[in-house]
Amino acid sequence: MNDTCDNPRTNPRAFDELMALRGGERPAPGEVTISGSDPLFVSPFRIGRTLADALAARAVAANDLWELRTGLRQQIGVDVRAAAATALGGEDMTLARDVAGAYRPIPVSPDVEHMASLTQPWRTADDRWFVPHFNLPHLERRVLDVLDCEATPASVEAAVRRWKADDLDEAIAAVDACGGVVRTTPEWLAHPQGAYLAARPVVEITKIGDSAPEPLPDGSEPLAGIRVLDLTRILAGPTTALGMAEHGADVLMVTAPHLPQVPPFVRDTSHGKRSAYLDFTQPDQAARLRELVADADVFIEGYRPHRMEAHGFGPSDLAAVRPGLVYVTVNCFGSGGPLGARAGWDQVAQAVTGVCDIQGQATKAGRPQLTPVFLCDFLTGYLGSFGAMLALARRAREGGTYRVQVSLCQSAMLVQRQGLISGFEGAAGRLDPEEFARYAVADDATAYGDLKSLGPVIRMSGTPPHWSRTTPRLGSSRPEWIPR
């Protein structure tokens, strides 16, 4: 493997960038060990190293909380290949036990296969490329109505070919559907949205209210006693909350029965959590959610921008309900800018920021290409839990109510800042069985059967991250907190 574009002045390590956001003294020499190297996937991006850097930074934030509790710090270790494999969530890194007692890979969901077959770069009438997004039935219907086509690759390809890229982009956005024009990295950085994000930190932490300092509750883990409301779906947001569960938080997933889900993604991002049903569009259930907020520490939401404010659950609303709350927002396009109100997905972020263009060129595909994994989703999730823990540490030291904002586009830009590699053509695309076994966690009798999954890959010498509860069925818990 040969490194390119690796001038440290222009391509600082993601870990260093995140430590600068953390502030204060850097971890002592030897506290953090990141071992191994890319590539695990057929991609020029440093997928494993960037994910490992983000996970190591998250572990440092957990270590900061541990030090606030005990005065002690721990040793941290992350393997680059194992970190890369976490981006296979919902696919190869979960096995199910068959009737003969053997654990075997779970076939990819037909719904996910259908979405992936359509959610690709397609050539437009002006010889550019556009990625329409087809996840979730109601959003797929909106895109198909704009394109006036059937839900098949050939029909979508022909329909996109009739549109100019920018016209299709505006038409998709006008009906609150999702998609994005494929841009090169320079084109993105010249775009007002790219320029806006380039001037912002990859994790934005803003103090939005005053409150007294809050010592961490008693407990034997960095986040023990911390209560987290997880109002997210699919991957990036649930991964944010999963990271907090792995460090000991009580995470309550809140969704409603009528909301569409992607079952394999639910399965693989729910470990260690509880799940309850509440529909915040119904007054009585919204009142119960506010009662939960009043006793919460962290509120994570991943809805379309401004939807929570429309229902009285925006940052300022909840700051009044619960001074000292850490409010985490996970979205596609970031905290503001001309596209900031748009919804989006991993593939859209890859398209607009230059990732698709680079992937296609590097693999000599002859067209833009998505990376082999949902890279932006998982990286964004790790950054979200990192930011939430930094805010909790600030709350413990100086008080305050905080908003944390992370986005898929910022994550795509962070990956590109790490430079590129070559020699990735024969990458395996998954861990070998021995590597997998070192991290595998068995979870029997779940709603999905007996599972064996890639477990937490962060190693911490005193409080190793783990899943303390079985993977839940949606709505299987009451909407209440476990007593501290």
CSV table of C-alpha atoms in Angstrom, one decimal:
chain,number,residue,atom,x,y,z
A,1,MET,CA,0.0,0.0,0.0
A,2,ASN,CA,1.3,3.4,-0.9
A,3,ASP,CA,0.2,6.7,0.7
A,4,THR,CA,-0.5,9.8,-1.4
A,5,CYS,CA,-1.7,13.3,-0.6
A,6,ASP,CA,-0.2,12.9,2.9
A,7,ASN,CA,1.4,16.2,3.7
A,8,PRO,CA,0.7,16.6,7.4
A,9,ARG,CA,0.2,20.4,6.9
A,10,THR,CA,-2.6,19.9,4.5
A,11,ASN,CA,-3.9,16.5,5.7
A,12,PRO,CA,-3.9,16.5,9.5
A,13,ARG,CA,-5.0,13.3,11.1
A,14,ALA,CA,-8.7,13.2,12.0
A,15,PHE,CA,-7.7,12.3,15.6
A,16,ASP,CA,-5.6,15.5,15.8
A,17,GLU,CA,-8.5,17.6,14.4
A,18,LEU,CA,-10.9,16.1,17.0
A,19,MET,CA,-8.4,16.6,19.9
A,20,ALA,CA,-8.2,20.3,18.9
A,21,LEU,CA,-12.0,20.5,19.2
A,22,ARG,CA,-11.8,18.9,22.6
A,23,GLY,CA,-9.3,21.4,23.8
A,24,GLY,CA,-7.1,21.3,26.9
A,25,GLU,CA,-4.1,19.1,27.2
A,26,ARG,CA,-3.7,16.2,24.7
A,27,PRO,CA,-3.8,12.7,26.1
A,28,ALA,CA,-0.5,11.6,27.6
A,29,PRO,CA,1.9,9.7,25.4
A,30,GLY,CA,0.9,6.1,25.3
A,31,GLU,CA,-2.7,6.6,26.4
A,32,VAL,CA,-4.1,6.0,22.9
A,33,THR,CA,-2.8,3.3,20.6
A,34,ILE,CA,-4.2,3.0,17.0
A,35,SER,CA,-2.8,0.0,15.3
A,36,GLY,CA,-3.2,-1.6,11.9
A,37,SER,CA,-3.8,-0.1,8.5
A,38,ASP,CA,-6.1,0.3,5.5
A,39,PRO,CA,-7.4,-1.0,3.2
A,40,LEU,CA,-10.2,-3.3,4.2
A,41,PHE,CA,-12.4,-2.1,1.3
A,42,VAL,CA,-11.9,-1.4,-2.4
A,43,SER,CA,-11.6,2.3,-2.0
A,44,PRO,CA,-8.9,5.0,-2.1
A,45,PHE,CA,-10.2,6.5,1.1
A,46,ARG,CA,-8.7,5.9,4.5
A,47,ILE,CA,-11.9,4.4,5.8
A,48,GLY,CA,-10.5,2.3,8.6
A,49,ARG,CA,-8.1,4.9,9.8
A,50,THR,CA,-10.6,7.7,9.8
A,51,LEU,CA,-13.2,5.6,11.7
A,52,ALA,CA,-10.4,4.4,14.1
A,53,ASP,CA,-9.4,8.1,14.8
A,54,ALA,CA,-13.1,9.0,15.5
A,55,LEU,CA,-13.5,6.0,17.8
A,56,ALA,CA,-10.3,6.8,19.6
A,57,ALA,CA,-11.4,10.4,20.1
A,58,ARG,CA,-14.8,9.1,21.4
A,59,ALA,CA,-12.8,6.9,23.9
A,60,VAL,CA,-10.8,9.9,25.0
A,61,ALA,CA,-14.0,11.8,25.6
A,62,ALA,CA,-15.2,8.8,27.7
A,63,ASN,CA,-11.9,8.8,29.5
A,64,ASP,CA,-12.4,12.5,30.4
A,65,LEU,CA,-15.7,11.6,32.0
A,66,TRP,CA,-14.1,8.7,33.8
A,67,GLU,CA,-11.4,11.1,35.1
A,68,LEU,CA,-14.1,13.5,36.4
A,69,ARG,CA,-15.6,10.5,38.3
A,70,THR,CA,-12.5,8.9,39.6
A,71,GLY,CA,-9.4,11.1,39.0
A,72,LEU,CA,-8.0,8.2,36.9
A,73,ARG,CA,-7.5,7.6,33.2
A,74,GLN,CA,-7.4,4.4,31.2
A,75,GLN,CA,-5.4,3.0,28.2
A,76,ILE,CA,-7.2,3.0,24.9
A,77,GLY,CA,-6.7,0.8,21.9
A,78,VAL,CA,-8.4,0.7,18.4
A,79,ASP,CA,-7.5,-1.5,15.5
A,80,VAL,CA,-7.9,0.1,12.1
A,81,ARG,CA,-9.3,-3.0,10.3
A,82,ALA,CA,-11.8,-3.6,13.1
A,83,ALA,CA,-12.9,0.0,13.0
A,84,ALA,CA,-13.4,-0.3,9.2
A,85,ALA,CA,-15.5,-3.3,9.7
A,86,THR,CA,-18.0,-1.4,11.9
A,87,ALA,CA,-19.1,0.3,8.7
A,88,LEU,CA,-20.6,-3.1,7.6
A,89,GLY,CA,-23.4,-2.7,10.2
A,90,GLY,CA,-26.6,-4.1,8.8
A,91,GLU,CA,-24.7,-6.5,6.5
A,92,ASP,CA,-21.8,-8.9,6.9
A,93,MET,CA,-20.9,-8.3,10.5
A,94,THR,CA,-24.0,-9.9,12.0
A,95,LEU,CA,-24.6,-13.7,11.9
A,96,ALA,CA,-27.7,-15.6,12.9
A,97,ARG,CA,-27.8,-19.2,14.3
A,98,ASP,CA,-29.5,-21.6,11.9
A,99,VAL,CA,-31.5,-24.7,12.9
A,100,ALA,CA,-28.3,-26.8,12.9
A,101,GLY,CA,-26.8,-24.4,15.4
A,102,ALA,CA,-24.3,-22.8,13.1
A,103,TYR,CA,-23.9,-19.0,12.8
A,104,ARG,CA,-24.2,-17.8,9.2
A,105,PRO,CA,-24.4,-14.4,7.5
A,106,ILE,CA,-27.8,-12.9,7.3
A,107,PRO,CA,-28.8,-12.3,3.7
A,108,VAL,CA,-29.1,-8.7,2.7
A,109,SER,CA,-32.7,-7.5,3.0
A,110,PRO,CA,-34.6,-7.3,-0.3
A,111,ASP,CA,-35.6,-3.8,0.6
A,112,VAL,CA,-32.0,-2.7,1.1
A,113,GLU,CA,-31.0,-4.4,-2.2
A,114,HIS,CA,-33.8,-2.7,-4.0
A,115,MET,CA,-32.8,0.7,-2.5
A,116,ALA,CA,-29.2,0.2,-3.4
A,117,SER,CA,-30.0,-0.8,-7.0
A,118,LEU,CA,-31.8,2.5,-7.6
A,119,THR,CA,-29.8,4.8,-5.4
A,120,GLN,CA,-26.8,5.2,-7.7
A,121,PRO,CA,-25.2,7.9,-9.8
A,122,TRP,CA,-27.2,8.3,-13.1
A,123,ARG,CA,-26.2,10.4,-16.1
A,124,THR,CA,-28.2,13.5,-16.7
A,125,ALA,CA,-29.2,15.3,-20.0
A,126,ASP,CA,-26.3,17.7,-19.6
A,127,ASP,CA,-23.8,14.9,-19.1
A,128,ARG,CA,-23.5,15.3,-15.4
A,129,TRP,CA,-24.5,12.8,-12.8
A,130,PHE,CA,-27.2,12.7,-10.2
A,131,VAL,CA,-27.9,10.4,-7.2
A,132,PRO,CA,-31.7,10.1,-6.4
A,133,HIS,CA,-32.4,8.4,-3.1
A,134,PHE,CA,-35.0,5.7,-2.7
A,135,ASN,CA,-35.0,4.6,0.9
A,136,LEU,CA,-38.3,4.4,2.8
A,137,PRO,CA,-41.5,3.9,0.7
A,138,HIS,CA,-42.9,7.5,1.0
A,139,LEU,CA,-39.7,9.1,0.0
A,140,GLU,CA,-39.3,6.7,-2.9
A,141,ARG,CA,-42.8,7.6,-4.1
A,142,ARG,CA,-41.9,11.3,-4.2
A,143,VAL,CA,-38.8,10.7,-6.3
A,144,LEU,CA,-40.7,8.4,-8.7
A,145,ASP,CA,-43.4,10.9,-9.1
A,146,VAL,CA,-40.8,13.6,-10.1
A,147,LEU,CA,-39.1,11.3,-12.5
A,148,ASP,CA,-42.4,9.8,-13.8
A,149,CYS,CA,-40.9,6.3,-14.0
A,150,GLU,CA,-41.0,2.8,-12.6
A,151,ALA,CA,-38.9,1.6,-9.6
A,152,THR,CA,-36.4,-0.3,-11.8
A,153,PRO,CA,-32.8,0.6,-12.5
A,154,ALA,CA,-33.4,0.9,-16.3
A,155,SER,CA,-36.5,3.1,-15.8
A,156,VAL,CA,-34.7,5.4,-13.3
A,157,GLU,CA,-31.7,5.6,-15.6
A,158,ALA,CA,-33.8,6.6,-18.6
A,159,ALA,CA,-35.8,9.1,-16.5
A,160,VAL,CA,-32.8,10.9,-15.0
A,161,ARG,CA,-31.2,11.1,-18.5
A,162,ARG,CA,-34.1,13.4,-19.5
A,163,TRP,CA,-33.3,16.0,-16.8
A,164,LYS,CA,-30.5,18.5,-16.5
A,165,ALA,CA,-28.7,17.9,-13.2
A,166,ASP,CA,-29.5,21.2,-11.4
A,167,ASP,CA,-33.2,21.2,-12.6
A,168,LEU,CA,-33.6,17.7,-11.2
A,169,ASP,CA,-31.9,18.7,-7.9
A,170,GLU,CA,-34.4,21.6,-7.5
A,171,ALA,CA,-37.4,19.4,-8.4
A,172,ILE,CA,-36.5,16.7,-6.0
A,173,ALA,CA,-35.9,19.2,-3.2
A,174,ALA,CA,-39.2,21.0,-3.9
A,175,VAL,CA,-41.2,17.9,-3.0
A,176,ASP,CA,-39.2,17.2,0.1
A,177,ALA,CA,-37.5,14.1,-1.5
A,178,CYS,CA,-33.8,13.4,-1.4
A,179,GLY,CA,-31.0,13.4,-4.0
A,180,GLY,CA,-27.9,15.3,-5.0
A,181,VAL,CA,-25.8,16.4,-7.9
A,182,VAL,CA,-22.5,14.6,-8.2
A,183,ARG,CA,-19.7,17.2,-7.8
A,184,THR,CA,-16.0,17.2,-7.7
A,185,THR,CA,-14.3,18.2,-4.4
A,186,PRO,CA,-13.3,21.6,-5.8
A,187,GLU,CA,-16.9,22.2,-7.1
A,188,TRP,CA,-18.2,21.4,-3.7
A,189,LEU,CA,-15.8,23.7,-1.9
A,190,ALA,CA,-16.8,26.5,-4.3
A,191,HIS,CA,-20.5,25.9,-3.7
A,192,PRO,CA,-22.0,28.1,-1.0
A,193,GLN,CA,-22.9,25.1,1.1
A,194,GLY,CA,-19.5,23.5,0.9
A,195,ALA,CA,-17.8,26.9,1.7
A,196,TYR,CA,-20.1,27.2,4.7
A,197,LEU,CA,-19.2,23.8,6.1
A,198,ALA,CA,-15.5,24.3,5.4
A,199,ALA,CA,-15.6,27.3,7.7
A,200,ARG,CA,-17.2,25.3,10.5
A,201,PRO,CA,-15.8,22.6,12.8
A,202,VAL,CA,-16.7,19.0,12.0
A,203,VAL,CA,-18.5,18.8,15.3
A,204,GLU,CA,-20.2,22.0,16.4
A,205,ILE,CA,-20.8,22.4,20.1
A,206,THR,CA,-22.7,25.5,21.1
A,207,LYS,CA,-23.8,26.6,24.6
A,208,ILE,CA,-27.4,27.6,24.3
A,209,GLY,CA,-28.4,28.2,27.9
A,210,ASP,CA,-27.1,28.6,31.5
A,211,SER,CA,-27.4,26.1,34.2
A,212,ALA,CA,-25.5,25.0,37.3
A,213,PRO,CA,-22.6,22.5,37.0
A,214,GLU,CA,-23.9,18.9,37.3
A,215,PRO,CA,-21.5,16.3,38.8
A,216,LEU,CA,-21.8,12.9,37.0
A,217,PRO,CA,-24.1,10.5,38.8
A,218,ASP,CA,-22.6,7.6,40.7
A,219,GLY,CA,-21.6,4.6,38.6
A,220,SER,CA,-18.9,2.3,37.5
A,221,GLU,CA,-18.7,3.3,33.8
A,222,PRO,CA,-18.0,6.7,32.1
A,223,LEU,CA,-21.6,7.3,31.2
A,224,ALA,CA,-23.3,5.3,34.1
A,225,GLY,CA,-26.5,7.0,35.2
A,226,ILE,CA,-26.6,9.3,32.1
A,227,ARG,CA,-30.0,9.2,30.5
A,228,VAL,CA,-30.2,9.4,26.7
A,229,LEU,CA,-33.4,9.8,24.5
A,230,ASP,CA,-32.7,8.5,21.0
A,231,LEU,CA,-35.3,9.9,18.5
A,232,THR,CA,-33.4,8.7,15.4
A,233,ARG,CA,-33.7,6.0,12.7
A,234,ILE,CA,-31.6,4.2,10.1
A,235,LEU,CA,-27.9,4.6,10.8
A,236,ALA,CA,-26.1,7.8,11.8
A,237,GLY,CA,-28.3,8.9,14.6
A,238,PRO,CA,-28.8,5.4,16.1
A,239,THR,CA,-25.0,4.9,16.0
A,240,THR,CA,-24.6,8.1,18.0
A,241,ALA,CA,-26.8,6.7,20.7
A,242,LEU,CA,-25.3,3.2,20.4
A,243,GLY,CA,-21.9,4.7,21.3
A,244,MET,CA,-23.3,6.2,24.4
A,245,ALA,CA,-24.9,2.9,25.4
A,246,GLU,CA,-21.5,1.2,25.0
A,247,HIS,CA,-20.0,3.4,27.6
A,248,GLY,CA,-22.8,2.7,30.2
A,249,ALA,CA,-25.6,5.2,29.4
A,250,ASP,CA,-29.3,4.3,29.8
A,251,VAL,CA,-30.5,4.8,26.2
A,252,LEU,CA,-34.2,4.8,25.5
A,253,MET,CA,-35.1,4.7,21.8
A,254,VAL,CA,-38.3,6.5,21.1
A,255,THR,CA,-40.2,5.9,17.8
A,256,ALA,CA,-43.8,5.4,16.8
A,257,PRO,CA,-45.4,2.2,15.3
A,258,HIS,CA,-46.4,3.9,12.0
A,259,LEU,CA,-42.9,5.2,11.2
A,260,PRO,CA,-41.1,3.2,8.5
A,261,GLN,CA,-37.9,1.4,9.5
A,262,VAL,CA,-35.1,-0.6,7.9
A,263,PRO,CA,-35.1,-3.8,10.0
A,264,PRO,CA,-31.5,-4.8,9.6
A,265,PHE,CA,-30.4,-1.3,10.5
A,266,VAL,CA,-32.7,-1.3,13.6
A,267,ARG,CA,-31.2,-4.7,14.6
A,268,ASP,CA,-27.6,-3.6,14.3
A,269,THR,CA,-27.8,-0.2,16.0
A,270,SER,CA,-30.1,-1.2,19.0
A,271,HIS,CA,-27.7,-3.3,21.0
A,272,GLY,CA,-27.7,-2.3,24.7
A,273,LYS,CA,-30.7,0.1,24.3
A,274,ARG,CA,-34.3,0.0,25.4
A,275,SER,CA,-37.1,0.8,23.0
A,276,ALA,CA,-40.5,2.6,23.6
A,277,TYR,CA,-43.3,3.9,21.4
A,278,LEU,CA,-44.4,7.5,21.7
A,279,ASP,CA,-46.0,9.5,18.9
A,280,PHE,CA,-45.0,13.2,19.6
A,281,THR,CA,-47.6,14.4,17.2
A,282,GLN,CA,-50.3,13.2,19.7
A,283,PRO,CA,-50.7,15.7,22.6
A,284,ASP,CA,-50.9,13.1,25.4
A,285,GLN,CA,-47.8,11.2,24.1
A,286,ALA,CA,-46.0,14.5,23.5
A,287,ALA,CA,-46.6,15.4,27.1
A,288,ARG,CA,-45.1,12.1,28.2
A,289,LEU,CA,-42.0,12.7,26.1
A,290,ARG,CA,-41.6,16.1,27.7
A,291,GLU,CA,-41.7,14.4,31.1
A,292,LEU,CA,-38.9,12.1,30.0
A,293,VAL,CA,-36.9,15.1,28.7
A,294,ALA,CA,-37.2,16.7,32.1
A,295,ASP,CA,-35.2,13.9,33.6
A,296,ALA,CA,-32.9,13.3,30.6
A,297,ASP,CA,-29.3,14.3,30.1
A,298,VAL,CA,-29.0,13.9,26.3
A,299,PHE,CA,-31.6,14.2,23.5
A,300,ILE,CA,-30.6,13.0,20.1
A,301,GLU,CA,-32.7,13.7,17.0
A,302,GLY,CA,-32.3,13.0,13.3
A,303,TYR,CA,-35.5,14.2,11.8
A,304,ARG,CA,-35.7,16.5,8.8
A,305,PRO,CA,-34.3,19.9,9.7
A,306,HIS,CA,-36.8,22.1,11.7
A,307,ARG,CA,-39.3,19.3,12.1
A,308,MET,CA,-38.7,19.0,15.9
A,309,GLU,CA,-39.2,22.8,16.3
A,310,ALA,CA,-42.5,22.5,14.6
A,311,HIS,CA,-43.7,20.1,17.2
A,312,GLY,CA,-42.2,21.9,20.2
A,313,PHE,CA,-39.1,19.8,20.7
A,314,GLY,CA,-36.5,22.1,19.2
A,315,PRO,CA,-33.3,23.0,21.1
A,316,SER,CA,-34.7,26.2,22.7
A,317,ASP,CA,-38.0,24.4,23.6
A,318,LEU,CA,-36.2,21.6,25.5
A,319,ALA,CA,-33.6,24.0,27.0
A,320,ALA,CA,-36.6,25.5,28.9
A,321,VAL,CA,-37.9,22.1,29.9
A,322,ARG,CA,-34.5,20.8,31.0
A,323,PRO,CA,-31.7,23.3,31.7
A,324,GLY,CA,-28.5,21.4,31.4
A,325,LEU,CA,-29.7,19.2,28.5
A,326,VAL,CA,-27.3,18.2,25.7
A,327,TYR,CA,-29.3,18.4,22.5
A,328,VAL,CA,-27.7,16.5,19.6
A,329,THR,CA,-28.8,17.0,16.0
A,330,VAL,CA,-27.7,14.6,13.2
A,331,ASN,CA,-28.5,15.6,9.6
A,332,CYS,CA,-27.1,15.6,6.1
A,333,PHE,CA,-26.1,19.1,5.1
A,334,GLY,CA,-25.1,20.6,8.4
A,335,SER,CA,-26.0,23.5,10.8
A,336,GLY,CA,-26.9,26.1,8.2
A,337,GLY,CA,-26.1,27.3,4.7
A,338,PRO,CA,-28.3,27.5,1.6
A,339,LEU,CA,-28.9,23.7,1.6
A,340,GLY,CA,-29.1,23.4,5.4
A,341,ALA,CA,-32.8,22.8,5.5
A,342,ARG,CA,-32.7,19.8,3.1
A,343,ALA,CA,-32.9,16.2,4.2
A,344,GLY,CA,-30.4,13.7,2.9
A,345,TRP,CA,-28.7,10.4,3.3
A,346,ASP,CA,-25.2,8.9,3.2
A,347,GLN,CA,-25.2,8.5,-0.6
A,348,VAL,CA,-26.4,12.1,-1.1
A,349,ALA,CA,-23.5,13.3,1.0
A,350,GLN,CA,-21.0,11.2,-0.9
A,351,ALA,CA,-22.4,12.6,-4.2
A,352,VAL,CA,-22.4,16.3,-3.4
A,353,THR,CA,-19.0,16.5,-1.6
A,354,GLY,CA,-16.7,14.8,-4.1
A,355,VAL,CA,-16.5,11.3,-2.6
A,356,CYS,CA,-18.4,9.7,-5.5
A,357,ASP,CA,-16.2,11.4,-8.0
A,358,ILE,CA,-13.0,10.3,-6.3
A,359,GLN,CA,-14.2,6.7,-5.8
A,360,GLY,CA,-15.2,6.3,-9.4
A,361,GLN,CA,-11.9,7.8,-10.7
A,362,ALA,CA,-9.7,5.7,-8.4
A,363,THR,CA,-11.5,2.4,-9.2
A,364,LYS,CA,-11.5,3.3,-13.0
A,365,ALA,CA,-15.2,2.7,-13.1
A,366,GLY,CA,-15.7,5.2,-15.9
A,367,ARG,CA,-18.4,6.9,-13.8
A,368,PRO,CA,-18.9,8.2,-10.3
A,369,GLN,CA,-19.2,5.5,-7.7
A,370,LEU,CA,-20.4,5.1,-4.1
A,371,THR,CA,-18.0,3.7,-1.6
A,372,PRO,CA,-18.6,0.0,-0.6
A,373,VAL,CA,-20.0,0.9,2.8
A,374,PHE,CA,-22.2,3.6,4.5
A,375,LEU,CA,-19.0,5.4,5.5
A,376,CYS,CA,-20.6,8.8,6.3
A,377,ASP,CA,-23.3,7.3,8.4
A,378,PHE,CA,-21.1,5.5,10.8
A,379,LEU,CA,-18.4,8.2,11.0
A,380,THR,CA,-21.2,10.8,11.8
A,381,GLY,CA,-22.5,8.5,14.5
A,382,TYR,CA,-19.1,8.3,16.2
A,383,LEU,CA,-18.6,12.1,15.9
A,384,GLY,CA,-22.1,12.6,17.4
A,385,SER,CA,-21.3,10.6,20.6
A,386,PHE,CA,-17.9,12.2,20.8
A,387,GLY,CA,-19.5,15.7,20.8
A,388,ALA,CA,-22.2,14.7,23.3
A,389,MET,CA,-19.6,13.4,25.7
A,390,LEU,CA,-17.5,16.6,25.3
A,391,ALA,CA,-20.7,18.6,26.1
A,392,LEU,CA,-21.4,16.4,29.2
A,393,ALA,CA,-17.9,17.1,30.5
A,394,ARG,CA,-18.4,20.8,30.0
A,395,ARG,CA,-21.7,20.6,31.8
A,396,ALA,CA,-20.0,18.8,34.7
A,397,ARG,CA,-17.2,21.4,35.0
A,398,GLU,CA,-18.9,24.7,34.2
A,399,GLY,CA,-22.7,24.0,33.8
A,400,GLY,CA,-24.7,25.0,30.7
A,401,THR,CA,-27.2,23.6,28.2
A,402,TYR,CA,-25.5,22.6,24.9
A,403,ARG,CA,-26.4,21.9,21.3
A,404,VAL,CA,-24.2,19.4,19.4
A,405,GLN,CA,-24.5,19.3,15.6
A,406,VAL,CA,-22.9,16.7,13.2
A,407,SER,CA,-23.7,16.0,9.6
A,408,LEU,CA,-23.0,13.5,6.8
A,409,CYS,CA,-21.5,16.1,4.6
A,410,GLN,CA,-19.0,17.2,7.2
A,411,SER,CA,-18.0,13.6,7.7
A,412,ALA,CA,-17.5,13.2,4.0
A,413,MET,CA,-15.3,16.3,4.0
A,414,LEU,CA,-13.3,14.9,7.0
A,415,VAL,CA,-12.6,11.7,5.2
A,416,GLN,CA,-11.3,13.6,2.2
A,417,ARG,CA,-8.9,15.6,4.4
A,418,GLN,CA,-7.2,12.4,5.4
A,419,GLY,CA,-5.7,11.9,1.9
A,420,LEU,CA,-5.9,8.9,-0.3
A,421,ILE,CA,-4.2,5.5,-0.6
A,422,SER,CA,-3.4,3.2,-3.6
A,423,GLY,CA,-3.0,-0.5,-3.7
A,424,PHE,CA,-6.5,-1.2,-2.5
A,425,GLU,CA,-7.7,-3.3,-5.5
A,426,GLY,CA,-7.6,-6.7,-3.8
A,427,ALA,CA,-9.0,-5.6,-0.5
A,428,ALA,CA,-11.0,-8.3,1.2
A,429,GLY,CA,-14.1,-6.3,2.1
A,430,ARG,CA,-14.6,-8.0,5.5
A,431,LEU,CA,-12.6,-9.3,8.5
A,432,ASP,CA,-11.3,-12.8,8.3
A,433,PRO,CA,-13.0,-15.3,10.8
A,434,GLU,CA,-10.3,-15.0,13.4
A,435,GLU,CA,-10.4,-11.2,13.4
A,436,PHE,CA,-14.2,-11.3,13.7
A,437,ALA,CA,-14.1,-13.8,16.5
A,438,ARG,CA,-11.9,-11.4,18.6
A,439,TYR,CA,-14.8,-8.9,18.7
A,440,ALA,CA,-17.9,-11.1,18.3
A,441,VAL,CA,-20.7,-10.8,20.8
A,442,ALA,CA,-23.4,-13.5,21.1
A,443,ASP,CA,-26.9,-12.3,21.9
A,444,ASP,CA,-29.4,-15.2,22.1
A,445,ALA,CA,-33.2,-15.1,21.9
A,446,THR,CA,-33.6,-11.7,20.5
A,447,ALA,CA,-36.5,-10.6,18.3
A,448,TYR,CA,-34.2,-11.4,15.4
A,449,GLY,CA,-33.1,-14.8,16.6
A,450,ASP,CA,-29.8,-15.9,18.1
A,451,LEU,CA,-27.2,-13.4,16.9
A,452,LYS,CA,-23.5,-13.1,16.8
A,453,SER,CA,-22.4,-9.6,15.9
A,454,LEU,CA,-19.3,-7.5,15.6
A,455,GLY,CA,-19.2,-6.0,19.1
A,456,PRO,CA,-17.6,-2.7,20.3
A,457,VAL,CA,-14.1,-2.4,18.8
A,458,ILE,CA,-12.7,0.2,21.3
A,459,ARG,CA,-10.5,-1.4,24.0
A,460,MET,CA,-10.3,0.5,27.3
A,461,SER,CA,-8.3,-1.0,30.1
A,462,GLY,CA,-10.7,-0.2,33.0
A,463,THR,CA,-14.2,0.1,31.5
A,464,PRO,CA,-14.3,-1.8,28.2
A,465,PRO,CA,-17.3,-0.7,26.1
A,466,HIS,CA,-20.0,-3.4,26.0
A,467,TRP,CA,-23.7,-4.0,25.5
A,468,SER,CA,-25.4,-4.4,28.8
A,469,ARG,CA,-28.8,-5.4,27.4
A,470,THR,CA,-30.1,-7.7,24.7
A,471,THR,CA,-31.1,-6.2,21.4
A,472,PRO,CA,-34.7,-5.1,21.9
A,473,ARG,CA,-37.8,-5.4,19.9
A,474,LEU,CA,-39.2,-2.0,18.9
A,475,GLY,CA,-41.7,-0.8,21.5
A,476,SER,CA,-40.8,-3.5,24.0
A,477,SER,CA,-40.2,-1.1,27.0
A,478,ARG,CA,-42.4,1.3,28.8
A,479,PRO,CA,-41.6,5.0,28.2
A,480,GLU,CA,-39.9,5.5,31.5
A,481,TRP,CA,-36.4,5.8,33.0
A,482,ILE,CA,-34.7,3.1,35.0
A,483,PRO,CA,-34.2,4.4,38.6
A,484,ARG,CA,-30.7,5.6,39.2
